PDB file of C-alpha atoms in Angstrom:
ATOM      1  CA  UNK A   7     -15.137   9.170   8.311  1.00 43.00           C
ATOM      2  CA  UNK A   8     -18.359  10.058   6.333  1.00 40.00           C
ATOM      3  CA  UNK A   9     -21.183   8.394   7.357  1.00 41.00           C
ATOM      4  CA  UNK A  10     -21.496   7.309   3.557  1.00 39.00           C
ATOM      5  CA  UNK A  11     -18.472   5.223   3.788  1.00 47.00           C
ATOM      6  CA  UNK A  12     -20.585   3.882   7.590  1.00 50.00           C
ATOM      7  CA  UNK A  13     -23.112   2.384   5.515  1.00 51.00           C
ATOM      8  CA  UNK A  14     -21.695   1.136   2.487  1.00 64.00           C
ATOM      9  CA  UNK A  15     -21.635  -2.272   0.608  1.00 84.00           C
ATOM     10  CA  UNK A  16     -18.572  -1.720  -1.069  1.00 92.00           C
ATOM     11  CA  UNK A  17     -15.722  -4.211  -0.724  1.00 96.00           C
ATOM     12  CA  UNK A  18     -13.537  -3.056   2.806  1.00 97.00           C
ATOM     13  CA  UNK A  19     -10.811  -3.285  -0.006  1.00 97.00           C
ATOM     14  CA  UNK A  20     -12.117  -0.830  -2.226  1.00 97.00           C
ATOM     15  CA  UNK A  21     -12.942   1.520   0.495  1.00 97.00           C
ATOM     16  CA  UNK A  22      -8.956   0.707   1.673  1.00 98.00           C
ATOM     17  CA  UNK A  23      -7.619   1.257  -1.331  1.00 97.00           C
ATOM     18  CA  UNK A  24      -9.211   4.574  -1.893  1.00 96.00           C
ATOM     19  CA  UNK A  25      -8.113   5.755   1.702  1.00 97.00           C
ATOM     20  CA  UNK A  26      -4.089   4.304   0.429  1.00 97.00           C
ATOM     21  CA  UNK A  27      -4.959   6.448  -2.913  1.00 97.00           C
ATOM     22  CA  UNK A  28      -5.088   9.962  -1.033  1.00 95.00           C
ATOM     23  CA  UNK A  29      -2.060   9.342   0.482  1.00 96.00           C
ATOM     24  CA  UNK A  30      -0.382   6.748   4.320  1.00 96.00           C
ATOM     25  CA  UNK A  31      -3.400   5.431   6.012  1.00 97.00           C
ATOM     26  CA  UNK A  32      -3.233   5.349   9.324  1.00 96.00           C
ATOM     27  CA  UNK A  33      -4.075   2.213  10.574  1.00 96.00           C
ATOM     28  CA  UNK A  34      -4.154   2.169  14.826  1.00 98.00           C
ATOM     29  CA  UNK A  35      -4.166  -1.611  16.330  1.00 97.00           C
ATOM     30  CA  UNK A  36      -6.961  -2.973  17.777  1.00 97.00           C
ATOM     31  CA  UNK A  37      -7.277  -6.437  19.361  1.00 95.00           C
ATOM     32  CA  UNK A  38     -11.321  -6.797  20.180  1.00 96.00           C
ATOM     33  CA  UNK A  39     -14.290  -5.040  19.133  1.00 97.00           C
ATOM     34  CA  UNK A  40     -14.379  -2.092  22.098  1.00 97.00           C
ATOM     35  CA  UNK A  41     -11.013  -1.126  20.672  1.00 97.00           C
ATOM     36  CA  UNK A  42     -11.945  -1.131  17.200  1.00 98.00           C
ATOM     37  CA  UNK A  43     -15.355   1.440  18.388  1.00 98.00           C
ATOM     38  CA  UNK A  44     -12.677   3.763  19.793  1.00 98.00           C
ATOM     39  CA  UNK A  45     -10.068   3.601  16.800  1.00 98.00           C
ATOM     40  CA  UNK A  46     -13.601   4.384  14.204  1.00 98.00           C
ATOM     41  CA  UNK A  47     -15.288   6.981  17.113  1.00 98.00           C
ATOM     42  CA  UNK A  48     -11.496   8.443  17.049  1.00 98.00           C
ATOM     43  CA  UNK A  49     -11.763   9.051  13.347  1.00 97.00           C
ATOM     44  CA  UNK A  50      -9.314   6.916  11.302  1.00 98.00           C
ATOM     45  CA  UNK A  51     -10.011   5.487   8.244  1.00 97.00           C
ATOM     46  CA  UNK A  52      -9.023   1.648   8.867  1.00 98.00           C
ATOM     47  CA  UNK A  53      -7.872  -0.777  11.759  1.00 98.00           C
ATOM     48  CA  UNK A  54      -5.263  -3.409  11.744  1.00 98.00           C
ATOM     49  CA  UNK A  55      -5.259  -6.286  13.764  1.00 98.00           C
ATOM     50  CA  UNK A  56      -1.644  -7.394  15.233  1.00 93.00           C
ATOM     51  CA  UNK A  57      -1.792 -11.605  15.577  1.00 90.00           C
ATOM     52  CA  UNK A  58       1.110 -10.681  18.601  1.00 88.00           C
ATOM     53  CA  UNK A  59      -1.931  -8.480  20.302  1.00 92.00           C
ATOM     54  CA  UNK A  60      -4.407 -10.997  19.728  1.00 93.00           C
ATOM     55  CA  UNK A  61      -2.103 -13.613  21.273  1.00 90.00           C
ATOM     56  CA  UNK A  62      -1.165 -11.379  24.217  1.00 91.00           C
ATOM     57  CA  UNK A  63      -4.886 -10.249  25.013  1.00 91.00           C
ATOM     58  CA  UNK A  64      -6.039 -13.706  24.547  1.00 91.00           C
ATOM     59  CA  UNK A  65      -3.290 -14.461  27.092  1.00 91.00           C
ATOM     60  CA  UNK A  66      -0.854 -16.544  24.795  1.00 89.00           C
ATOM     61  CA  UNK A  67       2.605 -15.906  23.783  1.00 83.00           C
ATOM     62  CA  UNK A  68       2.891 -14.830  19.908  1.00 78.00           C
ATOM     63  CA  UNK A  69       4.562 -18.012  18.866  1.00 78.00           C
ATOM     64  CA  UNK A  70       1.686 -18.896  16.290  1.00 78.00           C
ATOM     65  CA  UNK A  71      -0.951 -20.474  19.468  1.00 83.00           C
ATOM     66  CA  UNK A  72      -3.986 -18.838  18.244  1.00 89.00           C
ATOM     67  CA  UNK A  73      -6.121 -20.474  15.469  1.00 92.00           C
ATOM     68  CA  UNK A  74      -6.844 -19.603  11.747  1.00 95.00           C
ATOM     69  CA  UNK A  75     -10.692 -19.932  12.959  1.00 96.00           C
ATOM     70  CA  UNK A  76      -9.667 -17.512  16.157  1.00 95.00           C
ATOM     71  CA  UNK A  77      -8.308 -14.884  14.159  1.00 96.00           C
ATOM     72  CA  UNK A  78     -11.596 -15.078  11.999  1.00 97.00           C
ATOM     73  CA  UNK A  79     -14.032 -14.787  14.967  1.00 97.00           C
ATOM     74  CA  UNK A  80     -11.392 -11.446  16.285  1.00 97.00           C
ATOM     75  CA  UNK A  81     -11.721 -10.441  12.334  1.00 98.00           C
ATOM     76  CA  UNK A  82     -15.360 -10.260  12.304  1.00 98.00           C
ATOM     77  CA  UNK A  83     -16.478  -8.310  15.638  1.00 98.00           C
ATOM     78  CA  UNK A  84     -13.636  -5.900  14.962  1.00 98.00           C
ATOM     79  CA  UNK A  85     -14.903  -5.560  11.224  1.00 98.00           C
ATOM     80  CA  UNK A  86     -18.601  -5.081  12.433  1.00 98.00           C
ATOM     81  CA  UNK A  87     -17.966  -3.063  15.600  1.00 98.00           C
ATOM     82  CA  UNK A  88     -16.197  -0.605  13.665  1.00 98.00           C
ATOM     83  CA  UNK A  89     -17.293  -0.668  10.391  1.00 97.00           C
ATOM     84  CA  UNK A  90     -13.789   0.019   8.992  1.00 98.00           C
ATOM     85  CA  UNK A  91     -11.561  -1.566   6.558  1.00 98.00           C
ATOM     86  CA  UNK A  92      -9.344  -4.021   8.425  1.00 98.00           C
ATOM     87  CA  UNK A  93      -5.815  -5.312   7.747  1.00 98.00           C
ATOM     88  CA  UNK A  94      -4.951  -7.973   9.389  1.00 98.00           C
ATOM     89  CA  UNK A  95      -1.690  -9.875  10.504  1.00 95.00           C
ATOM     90  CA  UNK A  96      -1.646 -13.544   9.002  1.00 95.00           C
ATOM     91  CA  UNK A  97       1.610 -14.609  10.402  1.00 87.00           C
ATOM     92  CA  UNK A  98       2.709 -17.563   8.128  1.00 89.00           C
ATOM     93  CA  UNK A  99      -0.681 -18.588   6.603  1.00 92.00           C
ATOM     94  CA  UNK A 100      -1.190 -20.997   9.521  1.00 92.00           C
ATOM     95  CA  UNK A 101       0.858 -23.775   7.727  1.00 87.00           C
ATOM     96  CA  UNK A 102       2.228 -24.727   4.495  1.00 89.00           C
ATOM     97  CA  UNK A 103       1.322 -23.577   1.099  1.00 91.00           C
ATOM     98  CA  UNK A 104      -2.043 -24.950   1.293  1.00 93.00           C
ATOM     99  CA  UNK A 105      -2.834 -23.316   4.389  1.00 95.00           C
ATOM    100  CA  UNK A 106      -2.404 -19.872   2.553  1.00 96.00           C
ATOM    101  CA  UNK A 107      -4.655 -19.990   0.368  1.00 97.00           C
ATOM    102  CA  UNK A 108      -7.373 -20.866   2.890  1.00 97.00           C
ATOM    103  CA  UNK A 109      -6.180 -18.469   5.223  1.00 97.00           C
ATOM    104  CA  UNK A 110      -7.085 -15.498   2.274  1.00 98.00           C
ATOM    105  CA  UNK A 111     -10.553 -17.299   1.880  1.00 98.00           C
ATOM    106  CA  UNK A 112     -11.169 -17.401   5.640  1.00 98.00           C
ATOM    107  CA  UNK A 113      -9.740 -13.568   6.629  1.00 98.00           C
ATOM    108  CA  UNK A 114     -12.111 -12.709   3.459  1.00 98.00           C
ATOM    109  CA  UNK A 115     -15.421 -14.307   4.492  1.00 97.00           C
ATOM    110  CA  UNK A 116     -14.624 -13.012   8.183  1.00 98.00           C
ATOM    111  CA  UNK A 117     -14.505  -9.337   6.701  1.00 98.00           C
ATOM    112  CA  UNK A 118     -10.997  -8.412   6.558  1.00 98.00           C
ATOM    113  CA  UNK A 119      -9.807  -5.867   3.706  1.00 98.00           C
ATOM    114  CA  UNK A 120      -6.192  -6.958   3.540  1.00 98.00           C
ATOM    115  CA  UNK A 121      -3.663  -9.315   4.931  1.00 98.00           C
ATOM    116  CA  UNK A 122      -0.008  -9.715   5.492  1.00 95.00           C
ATOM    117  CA  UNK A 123       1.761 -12.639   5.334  1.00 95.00           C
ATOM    118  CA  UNK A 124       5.232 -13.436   6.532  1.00 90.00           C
ATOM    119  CA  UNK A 125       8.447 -15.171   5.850  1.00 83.00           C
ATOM    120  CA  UNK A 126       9.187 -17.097   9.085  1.00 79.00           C
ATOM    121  CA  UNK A 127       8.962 -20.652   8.414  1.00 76.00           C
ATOM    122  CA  UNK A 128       5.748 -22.581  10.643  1.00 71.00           C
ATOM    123  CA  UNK A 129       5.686 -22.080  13.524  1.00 69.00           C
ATOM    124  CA  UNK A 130       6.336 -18.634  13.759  1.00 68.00           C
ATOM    125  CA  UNK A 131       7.945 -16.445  16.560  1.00 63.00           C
ATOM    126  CA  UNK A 132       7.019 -13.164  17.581  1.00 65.00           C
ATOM    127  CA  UNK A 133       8.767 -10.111  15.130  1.00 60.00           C
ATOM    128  CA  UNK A 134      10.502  -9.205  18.481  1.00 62.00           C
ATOM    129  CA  UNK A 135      11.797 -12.509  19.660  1.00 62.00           C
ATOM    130  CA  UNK A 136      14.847 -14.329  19.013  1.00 68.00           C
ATOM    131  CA  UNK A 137      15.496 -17.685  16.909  1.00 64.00           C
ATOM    132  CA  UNK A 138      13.400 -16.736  13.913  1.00 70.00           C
ATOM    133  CA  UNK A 139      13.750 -18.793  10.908  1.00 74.00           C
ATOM    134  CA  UNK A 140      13.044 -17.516   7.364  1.00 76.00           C
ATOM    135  CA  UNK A 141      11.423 -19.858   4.657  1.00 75.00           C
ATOM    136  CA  UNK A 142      13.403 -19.088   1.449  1.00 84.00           C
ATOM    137  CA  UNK A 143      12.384 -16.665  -1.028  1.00 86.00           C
ATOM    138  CA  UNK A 144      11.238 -18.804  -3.559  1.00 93.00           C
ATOM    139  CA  UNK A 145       9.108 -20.351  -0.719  1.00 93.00           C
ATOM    140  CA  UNK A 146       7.866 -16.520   0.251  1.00 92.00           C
ATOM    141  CA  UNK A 147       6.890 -16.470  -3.560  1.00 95.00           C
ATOM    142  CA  UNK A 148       5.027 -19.509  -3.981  1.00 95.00           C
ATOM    143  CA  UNK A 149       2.609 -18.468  -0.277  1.00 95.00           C
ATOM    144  CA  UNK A 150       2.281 -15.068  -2.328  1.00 96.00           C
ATOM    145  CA  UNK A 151       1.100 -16.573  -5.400  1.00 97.00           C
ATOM    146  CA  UNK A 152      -1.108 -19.004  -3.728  1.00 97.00           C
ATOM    147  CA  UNK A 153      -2.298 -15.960  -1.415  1.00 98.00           C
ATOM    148  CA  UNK A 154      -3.236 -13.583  -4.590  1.00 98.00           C
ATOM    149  CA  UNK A 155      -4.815 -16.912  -6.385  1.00 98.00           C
ATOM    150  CA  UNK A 156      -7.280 -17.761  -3.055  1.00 98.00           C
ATOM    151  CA  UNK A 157      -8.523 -14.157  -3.463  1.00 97.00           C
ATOM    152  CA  UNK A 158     -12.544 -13.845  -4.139  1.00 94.00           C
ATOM    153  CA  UNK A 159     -12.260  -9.908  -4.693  1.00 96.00           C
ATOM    154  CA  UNK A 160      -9.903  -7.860  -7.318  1.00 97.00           C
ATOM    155  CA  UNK A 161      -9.706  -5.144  -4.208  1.00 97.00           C
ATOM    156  CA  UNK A 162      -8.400  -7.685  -1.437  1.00 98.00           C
ATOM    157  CA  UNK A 163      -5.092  -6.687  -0.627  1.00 98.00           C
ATOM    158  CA  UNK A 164      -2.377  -9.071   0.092  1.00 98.00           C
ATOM    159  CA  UNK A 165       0.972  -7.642   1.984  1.00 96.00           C
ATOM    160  CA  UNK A 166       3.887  -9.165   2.062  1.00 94.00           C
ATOM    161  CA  UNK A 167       6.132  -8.808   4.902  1.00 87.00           C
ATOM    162  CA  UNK A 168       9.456  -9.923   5.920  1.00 84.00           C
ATOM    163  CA  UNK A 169      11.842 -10.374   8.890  1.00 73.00           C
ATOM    164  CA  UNK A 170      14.597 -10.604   6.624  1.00 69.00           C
ATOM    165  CA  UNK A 171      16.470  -7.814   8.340  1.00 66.00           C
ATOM    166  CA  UNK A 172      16.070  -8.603  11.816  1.00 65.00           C
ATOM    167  CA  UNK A 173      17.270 -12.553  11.343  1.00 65.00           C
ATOM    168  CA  UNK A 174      20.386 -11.089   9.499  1.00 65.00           C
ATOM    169  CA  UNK A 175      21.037  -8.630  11.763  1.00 59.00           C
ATOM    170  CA  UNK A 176      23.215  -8.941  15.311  1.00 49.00           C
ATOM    171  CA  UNK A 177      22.251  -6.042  16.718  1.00 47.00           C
ATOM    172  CA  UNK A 178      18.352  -5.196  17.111  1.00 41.00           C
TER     173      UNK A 178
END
């Protein structure tokens, strides 16, 4: 990392987006701010942050325990103790529709770069559990759109993810 990109003002989007430009950004987890130090001091260009780690080193199960407001406060000394664009697991959106869109605002203000949002309905279960539910896709839509509308920055990224595959699937 340049020590440019260390001090910069520019939106932790932008600066993602360029990184995604040159090519797969690798993107190691990190679950508190001592982490995060190691993943910048280590060189990568970005961290994520895994809601399922959070959980864990929090010492919750990843069944959706941890708060919208508990994510931010992870969000924000992982953003400043590394100084790297972070992407950042939003499970469901922490609710319904509504919830999204406040979810974007809150991830934002907290200094997060991107987000992905999921198709399990609310409340969620961990990727690697069983008795996931799915929402349907015209649900999936609707969080997207309200996700993409919430954004106060052109260069915020919103992800969509799904666990489509793994619900339909009888073998893991």
């Amino acid at each position: 990392r340049m020590e440019s990109d260390m001090n910069t003002n520019e939106h932790p989007g932008a600066r993602l987006r360029r990184a995604m430009a040159s090519g797969t950004v690798m993107c190691p987890g990190a679950f508190n701010a001592l982490v995060a130090r190691a993943v910048a001091k280590a060189g990568f260009p970005a961290v994520y942050v895994s809601g399922g780690a959070t959980a864990n080193g929090s010492g919750y199960p990843d069944v959706g325990m941890l708060t919208l407001m508990e994510m931010c406060r992870t969000i924000r000394e992982i953003s400043t103790a590394s100084n790297l664009p972070v992407v950042v697991d939003a499970d469901t959106g922490y609710g319904e529709v509504e919830m999204v869109g406040r979810t974007v605002v809150e991830y934002a203000r907290a200094g997060a770069a991107a987000l992905h949002l999921e198709d399990q309905v609310f409340p969620k279960r961990c990727g690697h559990l069983d008795g996931k539910a799915l929402v349907t896709g015209e649900r999936m839509v609707e969080n997207i759109r309200a996700a993409v509308a919430a954004k106060n920055h052109p260069d915020f990224l919103v992800i969509a993810r799904t666990d489509a595959r793994i619900v339909s699937s009888k073998t893991f």
